[in-house]
XYZ file of C-alpha atoms in Angstrom:
592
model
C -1.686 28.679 5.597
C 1.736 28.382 6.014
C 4.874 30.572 7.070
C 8.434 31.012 6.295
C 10.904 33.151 8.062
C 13.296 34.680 5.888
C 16.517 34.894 7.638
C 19.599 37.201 6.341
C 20.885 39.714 4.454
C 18.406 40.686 1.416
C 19.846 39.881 -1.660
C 18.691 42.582 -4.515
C 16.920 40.565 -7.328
C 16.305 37.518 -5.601
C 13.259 35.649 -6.544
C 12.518 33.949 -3.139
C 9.960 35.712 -1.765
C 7.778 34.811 -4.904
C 8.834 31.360 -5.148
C 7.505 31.217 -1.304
C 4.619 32.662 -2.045
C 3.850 30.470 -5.000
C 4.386 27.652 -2.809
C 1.587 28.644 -0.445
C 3.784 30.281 2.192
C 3.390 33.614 3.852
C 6.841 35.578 3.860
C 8.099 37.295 6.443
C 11.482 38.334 7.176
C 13.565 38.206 10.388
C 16.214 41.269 11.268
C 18.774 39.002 13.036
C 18.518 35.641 14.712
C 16.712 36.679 17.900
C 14.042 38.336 15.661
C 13.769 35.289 13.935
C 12.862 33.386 17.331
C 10.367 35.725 17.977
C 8.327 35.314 14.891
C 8.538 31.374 14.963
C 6.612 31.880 18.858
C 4.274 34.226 16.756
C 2.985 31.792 13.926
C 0.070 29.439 15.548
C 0.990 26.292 16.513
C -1.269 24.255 13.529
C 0.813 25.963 10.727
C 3.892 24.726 9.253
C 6.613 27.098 9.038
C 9.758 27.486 7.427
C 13.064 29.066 7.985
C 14.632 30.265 4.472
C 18.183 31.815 3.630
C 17.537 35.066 1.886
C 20.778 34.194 -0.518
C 19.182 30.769 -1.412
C 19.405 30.030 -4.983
C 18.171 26.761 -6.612
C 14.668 25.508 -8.514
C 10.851 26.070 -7.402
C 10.317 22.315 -6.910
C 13.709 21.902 -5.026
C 11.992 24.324 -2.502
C 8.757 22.113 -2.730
C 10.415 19.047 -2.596
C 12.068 20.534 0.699
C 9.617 22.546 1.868
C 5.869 21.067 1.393
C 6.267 17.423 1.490
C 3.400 16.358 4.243
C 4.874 13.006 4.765
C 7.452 14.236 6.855
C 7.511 16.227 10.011
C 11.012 17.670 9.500
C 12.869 18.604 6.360
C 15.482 19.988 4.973
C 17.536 21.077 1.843
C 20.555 23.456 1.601
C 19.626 26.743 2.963
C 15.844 25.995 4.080
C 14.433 23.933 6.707
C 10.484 23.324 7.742
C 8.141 21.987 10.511
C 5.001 20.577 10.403
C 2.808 21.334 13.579
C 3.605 18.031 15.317
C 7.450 18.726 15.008
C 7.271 22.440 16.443
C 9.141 22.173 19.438
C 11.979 20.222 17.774
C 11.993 23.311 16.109
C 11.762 25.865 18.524
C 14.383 24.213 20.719
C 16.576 24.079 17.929
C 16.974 27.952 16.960
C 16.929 28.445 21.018
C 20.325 26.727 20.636
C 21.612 28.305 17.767
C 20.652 31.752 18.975
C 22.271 31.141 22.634
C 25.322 29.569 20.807
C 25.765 33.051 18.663
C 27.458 33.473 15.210
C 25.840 36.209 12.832
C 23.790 35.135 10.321
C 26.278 36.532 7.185
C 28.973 34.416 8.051
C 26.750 30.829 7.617
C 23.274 30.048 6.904
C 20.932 29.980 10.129
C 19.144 27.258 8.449
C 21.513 24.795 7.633
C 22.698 25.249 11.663
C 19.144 24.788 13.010
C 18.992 22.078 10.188
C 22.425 20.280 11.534
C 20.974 21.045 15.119
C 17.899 19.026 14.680
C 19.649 16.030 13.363
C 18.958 12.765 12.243
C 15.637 13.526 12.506
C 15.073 15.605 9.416
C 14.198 14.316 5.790
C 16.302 15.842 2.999
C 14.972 14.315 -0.219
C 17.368 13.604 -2.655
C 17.053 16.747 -5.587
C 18.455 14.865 -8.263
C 19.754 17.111 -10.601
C 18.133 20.095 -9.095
C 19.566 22.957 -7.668
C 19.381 23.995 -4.078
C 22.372 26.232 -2.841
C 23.323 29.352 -0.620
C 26.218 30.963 -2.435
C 28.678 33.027 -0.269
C 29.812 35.519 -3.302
C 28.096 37.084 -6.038
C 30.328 34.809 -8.024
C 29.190 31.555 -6.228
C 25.459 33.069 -6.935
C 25.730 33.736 -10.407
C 27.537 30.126 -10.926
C 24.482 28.986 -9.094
C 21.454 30.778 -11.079
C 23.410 29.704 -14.489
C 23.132 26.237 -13.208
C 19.025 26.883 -12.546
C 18.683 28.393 -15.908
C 20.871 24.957 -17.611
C 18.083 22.590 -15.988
C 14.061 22.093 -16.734
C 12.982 22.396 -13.462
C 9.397 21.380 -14.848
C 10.770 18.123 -16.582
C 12.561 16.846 -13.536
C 9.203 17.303 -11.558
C 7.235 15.468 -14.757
C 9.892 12.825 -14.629
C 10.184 12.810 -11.073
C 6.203 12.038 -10.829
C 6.365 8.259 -12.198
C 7.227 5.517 -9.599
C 11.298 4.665 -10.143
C 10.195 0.792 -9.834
C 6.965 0.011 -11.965
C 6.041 -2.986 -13.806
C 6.811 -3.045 -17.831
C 3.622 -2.856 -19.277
C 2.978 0.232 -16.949
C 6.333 1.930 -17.852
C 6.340 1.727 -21.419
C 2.661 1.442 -22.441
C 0.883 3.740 -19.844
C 3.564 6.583 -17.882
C 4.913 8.018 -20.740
C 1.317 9.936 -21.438
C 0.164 9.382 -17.690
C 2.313 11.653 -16.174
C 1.085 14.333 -18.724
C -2.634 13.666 -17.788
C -1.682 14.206 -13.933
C 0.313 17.574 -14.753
C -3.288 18.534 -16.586
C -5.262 17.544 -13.368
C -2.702 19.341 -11.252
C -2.895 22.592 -13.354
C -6.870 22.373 -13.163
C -6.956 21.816 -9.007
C -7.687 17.976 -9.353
C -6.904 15.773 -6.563
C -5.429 12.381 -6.393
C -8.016 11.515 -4.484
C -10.308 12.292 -7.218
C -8.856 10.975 -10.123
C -8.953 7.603 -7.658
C -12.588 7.523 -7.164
C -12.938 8.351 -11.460
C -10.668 4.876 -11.710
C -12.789 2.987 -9.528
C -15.843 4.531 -11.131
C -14.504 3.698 -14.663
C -13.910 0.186 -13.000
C -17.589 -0.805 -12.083
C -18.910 0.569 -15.424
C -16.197 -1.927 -16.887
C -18.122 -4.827 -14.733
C -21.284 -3.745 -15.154
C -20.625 -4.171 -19.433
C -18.902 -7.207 -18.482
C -22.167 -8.691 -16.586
C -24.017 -8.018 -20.139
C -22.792 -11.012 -21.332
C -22.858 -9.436 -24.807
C -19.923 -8.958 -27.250
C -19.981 -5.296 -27.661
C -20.299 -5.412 -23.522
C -16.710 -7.426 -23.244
C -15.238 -5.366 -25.486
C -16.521 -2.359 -24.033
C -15.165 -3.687 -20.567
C -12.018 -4.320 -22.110
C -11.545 -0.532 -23.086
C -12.479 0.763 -20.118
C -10.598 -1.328 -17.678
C -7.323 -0.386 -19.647
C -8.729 3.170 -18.777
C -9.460 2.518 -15.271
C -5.810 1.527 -14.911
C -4.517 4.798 -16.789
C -6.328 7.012 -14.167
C -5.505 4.377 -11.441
C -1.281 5.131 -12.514
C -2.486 9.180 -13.053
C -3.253 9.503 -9.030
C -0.132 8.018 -7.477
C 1.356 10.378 -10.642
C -0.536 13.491 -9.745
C -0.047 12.918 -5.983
C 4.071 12.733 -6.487
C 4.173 15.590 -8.896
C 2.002 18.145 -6.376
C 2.925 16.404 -3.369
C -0.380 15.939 -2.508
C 0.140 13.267 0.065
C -2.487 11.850 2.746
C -3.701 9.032 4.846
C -6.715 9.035 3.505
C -5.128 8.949 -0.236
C -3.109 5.967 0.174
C -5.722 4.134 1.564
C -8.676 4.793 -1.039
C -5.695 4.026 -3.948
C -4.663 0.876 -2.315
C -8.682 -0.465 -1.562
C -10.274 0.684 -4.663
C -7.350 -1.630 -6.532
C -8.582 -4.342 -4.854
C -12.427 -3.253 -5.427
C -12.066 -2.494 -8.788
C -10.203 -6.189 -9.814
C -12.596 -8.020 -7.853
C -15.664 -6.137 -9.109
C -14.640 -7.219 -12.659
C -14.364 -10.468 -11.757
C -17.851 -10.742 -10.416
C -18.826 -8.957 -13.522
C -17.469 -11.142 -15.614
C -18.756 -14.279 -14.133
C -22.314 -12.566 -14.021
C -21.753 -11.781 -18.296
C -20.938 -15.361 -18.345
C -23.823 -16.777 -16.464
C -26.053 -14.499 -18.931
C -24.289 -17.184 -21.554
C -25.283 -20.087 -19.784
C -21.848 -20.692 -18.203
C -21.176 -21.027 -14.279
C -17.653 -19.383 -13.671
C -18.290 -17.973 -9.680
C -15.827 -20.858 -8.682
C -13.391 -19.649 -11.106
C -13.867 -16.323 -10.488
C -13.761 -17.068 -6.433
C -10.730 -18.908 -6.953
C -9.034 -16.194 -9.044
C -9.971 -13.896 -5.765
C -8.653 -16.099 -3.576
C -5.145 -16.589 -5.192
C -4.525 -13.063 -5.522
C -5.355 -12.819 -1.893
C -3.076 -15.239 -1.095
C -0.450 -13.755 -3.215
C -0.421 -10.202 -1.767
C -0.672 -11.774 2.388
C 2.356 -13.424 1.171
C 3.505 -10.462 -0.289
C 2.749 -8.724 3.043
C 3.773 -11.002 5.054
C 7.769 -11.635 3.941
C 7.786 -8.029 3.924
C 6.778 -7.225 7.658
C 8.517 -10.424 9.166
C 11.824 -8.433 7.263
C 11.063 -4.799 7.670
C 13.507 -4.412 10.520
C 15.391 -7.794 10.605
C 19.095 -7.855 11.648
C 21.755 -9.994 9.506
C 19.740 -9.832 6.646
C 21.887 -11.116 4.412
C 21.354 -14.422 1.657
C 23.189 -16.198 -1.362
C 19.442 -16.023 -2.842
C 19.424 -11.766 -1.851
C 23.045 -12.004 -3.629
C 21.710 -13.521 -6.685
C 18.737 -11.636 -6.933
C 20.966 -8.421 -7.040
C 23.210 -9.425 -10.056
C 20.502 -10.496 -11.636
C 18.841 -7.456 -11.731
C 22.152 -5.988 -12.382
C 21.287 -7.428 -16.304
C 18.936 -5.042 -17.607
C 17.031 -7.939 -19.681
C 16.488 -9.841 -16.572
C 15.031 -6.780 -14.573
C 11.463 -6.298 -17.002
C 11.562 -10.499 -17.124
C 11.166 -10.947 -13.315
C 8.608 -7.921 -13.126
C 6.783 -9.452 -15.740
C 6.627 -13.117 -15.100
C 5.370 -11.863 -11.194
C 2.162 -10.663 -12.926
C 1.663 -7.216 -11.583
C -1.426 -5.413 -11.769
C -0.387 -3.763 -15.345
C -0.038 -6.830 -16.673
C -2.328 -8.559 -15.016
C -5.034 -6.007 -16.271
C -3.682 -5.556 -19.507
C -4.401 -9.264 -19.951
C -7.915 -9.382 -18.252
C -8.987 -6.746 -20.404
C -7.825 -8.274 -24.001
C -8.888 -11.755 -23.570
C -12.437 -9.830 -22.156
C -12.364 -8.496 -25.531
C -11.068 -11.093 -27.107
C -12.798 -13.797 -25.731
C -14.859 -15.748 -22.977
C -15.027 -15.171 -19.580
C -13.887 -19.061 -19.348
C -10.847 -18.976 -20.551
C -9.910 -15.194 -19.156
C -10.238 -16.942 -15.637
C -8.217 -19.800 -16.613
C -5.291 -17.567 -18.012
C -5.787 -15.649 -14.864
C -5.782 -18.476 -12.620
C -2.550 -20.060 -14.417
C -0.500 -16.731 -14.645
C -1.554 -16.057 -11.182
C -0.583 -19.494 -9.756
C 3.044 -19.246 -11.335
C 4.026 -15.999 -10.659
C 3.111 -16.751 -6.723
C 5.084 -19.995 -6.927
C 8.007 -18.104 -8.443
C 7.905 -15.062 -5.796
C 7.209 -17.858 -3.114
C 9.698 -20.130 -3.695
C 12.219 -17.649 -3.686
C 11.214 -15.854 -0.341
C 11.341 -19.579 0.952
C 14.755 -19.778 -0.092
C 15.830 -16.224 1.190
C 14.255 -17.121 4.727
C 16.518 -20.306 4.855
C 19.615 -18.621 3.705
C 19.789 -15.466 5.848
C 19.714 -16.671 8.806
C 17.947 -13.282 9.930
C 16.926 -11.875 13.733
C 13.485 -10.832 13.432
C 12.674 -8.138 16.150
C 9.369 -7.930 18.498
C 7.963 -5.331 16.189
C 7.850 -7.745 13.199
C 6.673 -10.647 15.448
C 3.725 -8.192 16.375
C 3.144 -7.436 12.833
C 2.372 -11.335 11.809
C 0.661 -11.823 14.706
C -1.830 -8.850 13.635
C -1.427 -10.616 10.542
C -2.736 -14.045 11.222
C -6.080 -12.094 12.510
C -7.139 -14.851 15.718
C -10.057 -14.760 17.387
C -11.867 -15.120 20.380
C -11.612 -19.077 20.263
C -8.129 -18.755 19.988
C -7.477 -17.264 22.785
C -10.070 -19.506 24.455
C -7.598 -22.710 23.657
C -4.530 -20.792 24.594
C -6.057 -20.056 27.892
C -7.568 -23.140 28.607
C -4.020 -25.194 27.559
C -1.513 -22.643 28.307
C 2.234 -24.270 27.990
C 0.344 -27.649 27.109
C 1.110 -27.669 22.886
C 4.191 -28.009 21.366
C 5.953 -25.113 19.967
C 3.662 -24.530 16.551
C 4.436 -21.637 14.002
C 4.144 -22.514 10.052
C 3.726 -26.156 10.466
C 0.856 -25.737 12.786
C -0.884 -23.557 10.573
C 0.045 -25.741 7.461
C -1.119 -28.933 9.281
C -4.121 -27.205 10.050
C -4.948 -25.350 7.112
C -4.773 -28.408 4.982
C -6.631 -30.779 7.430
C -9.503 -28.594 7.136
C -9.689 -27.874 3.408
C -9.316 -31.677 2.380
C -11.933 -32.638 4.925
C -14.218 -30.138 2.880
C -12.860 -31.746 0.017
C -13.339 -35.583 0.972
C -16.884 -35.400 2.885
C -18.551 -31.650 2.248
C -21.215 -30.497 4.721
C -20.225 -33.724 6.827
C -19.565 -33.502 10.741
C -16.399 -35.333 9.697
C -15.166 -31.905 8.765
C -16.841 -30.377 11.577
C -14.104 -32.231 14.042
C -11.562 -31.544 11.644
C -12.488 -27.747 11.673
C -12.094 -28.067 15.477
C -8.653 -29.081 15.119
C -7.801 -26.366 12.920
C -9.048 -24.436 15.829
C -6.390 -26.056 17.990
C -3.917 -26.229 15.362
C -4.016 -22.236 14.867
C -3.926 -21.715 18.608
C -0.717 -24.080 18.760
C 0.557 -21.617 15.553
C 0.688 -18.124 17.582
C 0.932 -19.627 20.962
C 5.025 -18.240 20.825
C 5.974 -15.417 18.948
C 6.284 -15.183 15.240
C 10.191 -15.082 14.591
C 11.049 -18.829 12.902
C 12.455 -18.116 9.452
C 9.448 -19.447 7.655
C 7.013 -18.117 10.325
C 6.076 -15.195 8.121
C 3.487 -18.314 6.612
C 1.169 -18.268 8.913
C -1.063 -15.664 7.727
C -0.892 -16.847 4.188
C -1.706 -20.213 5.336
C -4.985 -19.312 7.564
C -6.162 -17.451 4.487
C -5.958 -20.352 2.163
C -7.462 -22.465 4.847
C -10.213 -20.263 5.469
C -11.121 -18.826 1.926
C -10.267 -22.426 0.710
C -13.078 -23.931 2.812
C -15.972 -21.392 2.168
C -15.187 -22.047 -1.669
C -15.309 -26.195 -1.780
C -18.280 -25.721 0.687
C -19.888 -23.759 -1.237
C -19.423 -25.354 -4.512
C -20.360 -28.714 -3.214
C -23.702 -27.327 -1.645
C -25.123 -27.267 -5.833
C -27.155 -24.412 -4.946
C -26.917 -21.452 -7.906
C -26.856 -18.333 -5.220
C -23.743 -20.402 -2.770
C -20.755 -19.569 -4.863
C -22.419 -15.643 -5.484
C -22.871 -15.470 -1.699
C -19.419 -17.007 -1.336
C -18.064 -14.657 -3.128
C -19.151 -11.679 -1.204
C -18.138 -13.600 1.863
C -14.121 -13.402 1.267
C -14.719 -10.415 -0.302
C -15.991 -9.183 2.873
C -13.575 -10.982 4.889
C -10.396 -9.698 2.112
C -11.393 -6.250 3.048
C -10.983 -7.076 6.407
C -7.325 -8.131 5.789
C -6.113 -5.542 3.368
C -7.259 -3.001 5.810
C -5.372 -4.707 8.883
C -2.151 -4.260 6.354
C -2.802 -1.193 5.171
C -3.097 0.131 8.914
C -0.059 -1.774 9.792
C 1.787 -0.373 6.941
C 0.879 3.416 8.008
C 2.102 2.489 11.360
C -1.173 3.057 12.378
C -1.771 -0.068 14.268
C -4.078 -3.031 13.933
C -7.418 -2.977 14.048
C -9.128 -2.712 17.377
C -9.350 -6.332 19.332
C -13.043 -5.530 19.555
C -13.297 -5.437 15.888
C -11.324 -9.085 15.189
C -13.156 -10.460 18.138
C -17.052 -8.915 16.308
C -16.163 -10.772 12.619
C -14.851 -13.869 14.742
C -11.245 -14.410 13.289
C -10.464 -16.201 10.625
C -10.578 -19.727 13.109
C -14.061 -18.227 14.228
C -15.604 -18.039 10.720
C -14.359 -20.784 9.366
C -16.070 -23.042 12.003
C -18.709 -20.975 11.441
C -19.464 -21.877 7.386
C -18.797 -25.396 8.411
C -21.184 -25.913 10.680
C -23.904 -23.665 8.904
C -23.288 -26.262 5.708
C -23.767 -29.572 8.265
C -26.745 -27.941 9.794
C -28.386 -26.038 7.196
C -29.787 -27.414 3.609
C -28.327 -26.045 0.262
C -30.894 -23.212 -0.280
C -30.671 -21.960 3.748
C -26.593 -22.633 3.214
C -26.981 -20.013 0.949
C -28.935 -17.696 2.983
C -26.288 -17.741 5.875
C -23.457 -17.349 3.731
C -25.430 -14.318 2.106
C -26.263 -13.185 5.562
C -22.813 -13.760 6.699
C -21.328 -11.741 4.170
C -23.581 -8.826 4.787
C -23.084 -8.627 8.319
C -19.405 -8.886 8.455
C -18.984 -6.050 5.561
C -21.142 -3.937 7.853
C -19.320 -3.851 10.884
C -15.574 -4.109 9.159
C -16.464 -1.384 6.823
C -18.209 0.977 9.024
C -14.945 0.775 11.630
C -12.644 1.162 8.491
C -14.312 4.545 6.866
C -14.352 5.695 10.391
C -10.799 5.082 11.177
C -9.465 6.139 7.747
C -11.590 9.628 7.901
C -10.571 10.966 11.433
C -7.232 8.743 11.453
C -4.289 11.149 12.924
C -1.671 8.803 11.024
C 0.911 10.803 8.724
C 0.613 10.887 5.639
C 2.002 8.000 3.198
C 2.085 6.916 -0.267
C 2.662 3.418 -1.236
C 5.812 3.498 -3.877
C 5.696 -0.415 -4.341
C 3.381 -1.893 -7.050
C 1.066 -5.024 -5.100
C 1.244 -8.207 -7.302
């Protein structure tokens, strides 16, 4: 329950004390400003409270917008300001002030003051178009209420629910009757997290008609991936237009995405197999370059979150480009987003064979990350950007090292030469063409031991070169990169499965690290990248188990592998996510 504090003099047919209500609040009103004090020490300290103007005049979601956000511990709009537990004292402190400082609540609003008191501080969301106003005549007031009644407060909020920055195919093919289907889960007490576990189960029945192998089952996978994505947009939709924000919610929208792509893509390679046709390395591959993609994505993004002098010709050009309203839906489509990177997947599942929907995939995945690569290439080398320690920290959570990491960096401690992307480059690609050239050989046994120097030499310094902000892509490629030509060369028909639920494994692994990092909930625990071995760790791993082991045993391990390191890496994550005090986010971007 929550509480609001209406400070004031009443104002005869003023709806406020019903639009509180409505809004989950319980009312109660404060005499003068002292009074008001007193009941703010009287609500319990796990409730959110409010302090209210009773002459406020604007529209029911201005108030929620202001007023029940749970992203943000202090807000504010023009004659109402809230609290959320954690922000209390803030609070408290404030009105002290304002109450020993005097003034009599009819000359100004008490909240705006305690609002102004607490500062930078508080969130005011922008209201758009909405009203939100304390008039100081009845002329002001009635000025104000005929500029409520000349605004749709309800199609704002249904406007207001879709993402301002969204991919074409999602914009014009699935919000415009989205945003209806979240108002109708909002009206009938859905969740966002509900409608999130309905995409991802709509998802896996989509793979599981895939794996059929049948005609009718590809088309019927088609349909219902299309669907999966509807209810996938409906959540983010339904969780903007109730603001029902949480932890937990961003992180089961941004996980099931990945779970539900890379589901279909197993389920399409088993359909195909049912054929007689072998796509695992196709569909591994298409795993692995959307992995790559998004730690790249990830990676720009957190080496520039904070960076001073962050300036660029290429940043220039990019913003008068997208100045031409053509050119905007271009770049957003050539980028492949997940609309139309689904959209795609699901007609040429219907359309045709799991074959050539990997190769499409594959192709339109590999240009789109050469175009948004290339560019953030050319952005780092132009801005000539301070990256802080924060960002630094970030990558270095990032790159996900192990314990044999920091066994060379102890053992040769000031000994390497300064490494960073080249290190990790030199590495990465040492390793994968040994796999490449000789397989299962001890020749890439030694040159997986060098990688093991060669990422030690990487994130010996700091993170904060221009282009440093590769390392974690590159150690992914490197390591996924490896299992795949290992596996693939080992001929065995259960290695590229077992393969496959290997970097899925390890994937989850990373996605969670950013998805913690992006909460500003920290990395995982050291215990936890030390238990799955870091990425150096595992990859010497796999290449040792295929010099030692024959195909059929290769196959075993990796299978083994796979199971062990989703055990521990999920287990930690559900754990976290459930009891995780983090504040509540929402992610407004749209992953490649």
């Amino acid at each position: 329950m929550s509480t609001a504090i209406l400070t004031g003099q009443p104002v005869p047919g003023s709806s406020i004390e019903g639009d509180l209500r409505s809004l989950g609040f319980e009312v109660r009103t404060a005499s003068d400003a002292a009074d008001a004090e007193t009941l703010l020490a009287e609500v319990p300290g796990d409730q959110r409270v409010a302090v209210v103007d009773t002459r406020f005049v604007g529209h029911l979601h201005a108030l929620r917008l202001g007023l029940t956000d749970p992203r943000f511990p202090l807000a504010a709009i023009p004659g109402a300001v809230t609290a959320q537990p954690g922000a209390r004292q803030a609070l408290t402190r404030a009105m002290a002030r304002e109450n020993s400082a005097g003034g009599a609540l009819l000359v100004d609003s008490f909240a705006d003051r305690i609002a102004a008191a607490l500062g930078a501080d508080v969130h005011r969301p922008d209201l758009g178009s909405l009203v939100a106003a304390v008039p100081a005549d009845p002329q002001a007031r009635n000025e104000a209420r005929q500029a409520v009644a000349a605004i749709d407060d309800e199609a704002v909020r249904l406007k207001s629910a879709v993402k301002a920055r969204d991919g074409f195919f999602t914009t014009f093919c699935i919000s415009p009757y989205s945003r209806h289907l979240a108002r109708w889960c909002a009206r009938r007490g859905l969740t966002p997290n509900q409608v999130t576990t309905a995409s991802l189960l709509t998802a896996l029945i989509a793979a599981g008609c895939a794996a059929t192998g049948t005609r009718g089952g590809f088309i019927a996978a088609g349909l219902l991936l299309l669907f999966s994505f509807v209810l996938d947009c409906t959540d983010g939709q339904l969780a903007r237009y109730s603001l029902q924000y949480s932890t937990l919610g961003a992180w089961l929208d941004a996980t099931f995405d990945r779970a539900k792509e890379y589901a279909y893509y197993a389920g399409l390679a088993l359909g195909a197999a049912r054929g007689g046709d072998d796509v695992w390395a196709l569909a591994l591959g298409a795993m692995i370059l959307q992995t790559c993609r998004h730690v790249v994505d990830f990676s720009f993004n957190e080496a520039n979150h904070d960076a001073t002098a962050n300036t660029s010709p290429t940043a220039a050009l990019s913003g008068k480009l997208d100045s031409v309203g053509w050119t905007v839906w271009v770049r957003r489509m050539i980028v492949l987003p997940i609309g139309e990177r689904w959209a795609m997947i699901a007609v040429l599942t219907a359309a045709t064979t799991p074959r050539i929907t990997f190769y499409a995939l594959l192709i339109g995945c590999a240009f789109a990350a050469t175009y948004t690569t290339a560019g953030r290439v050319l952005r780092s080398l132009t801005r000539k950007a301070q990256r802080t320690d924060r960002a630094a920290q970030a990558l270095a959570d990032l790159a996900d090292c192990g314990p044999l990491t920091e066994l060379v960096l102890r053992a040769g401690r000031g000994t390497y030469p300064r490494g960073g992307y080249y290190a990790a480059f030199a590495g990465g690609l040492l390793v994968v063409i040994s796999a490449a050239l000789w397989g299962a050989g001890w020749q890439t046994v030694l040159c997986a031991l060098a990688y093991v120097v060669l990422s030690a030499a990487a994130v010996q310094n700091p993170l904060k070169g221009a282009l440093d902000w590769l390392v974690p892509p590159f150690f992914r490629a490197a390591e996924y990169g490896t299992v795949l030509i290992l596996a693939a060369e080992s001929e065995v028909n259960g290695a590229l499965p077992a393969a496959f639920c290997l970097v899925a494994a390890v994937a989850y692994h990373h996605y969670d690290t950013v998805y913690r990092i992006r909460g500003n909930a920290g990395a995982p625990p050291t215990w936890l990248v030390r238990a799955v071995g870091g990425h150096e760790g595992r990859t010497l791993v796999v290449v040792v188990l295929a010099a030692l082991l024959t195909g059929a045993q290769f196959e075993v391990a990796l299978t083994v592998l796979a199971g062990a390191v989703a055990l521990v890496v999920l287990v930690e994550s559900t754990r976290f996510w459930v009891s995780a005090g983090a504040p509540a986010v929402h992610d407004e971007g749209e992953p490649a």
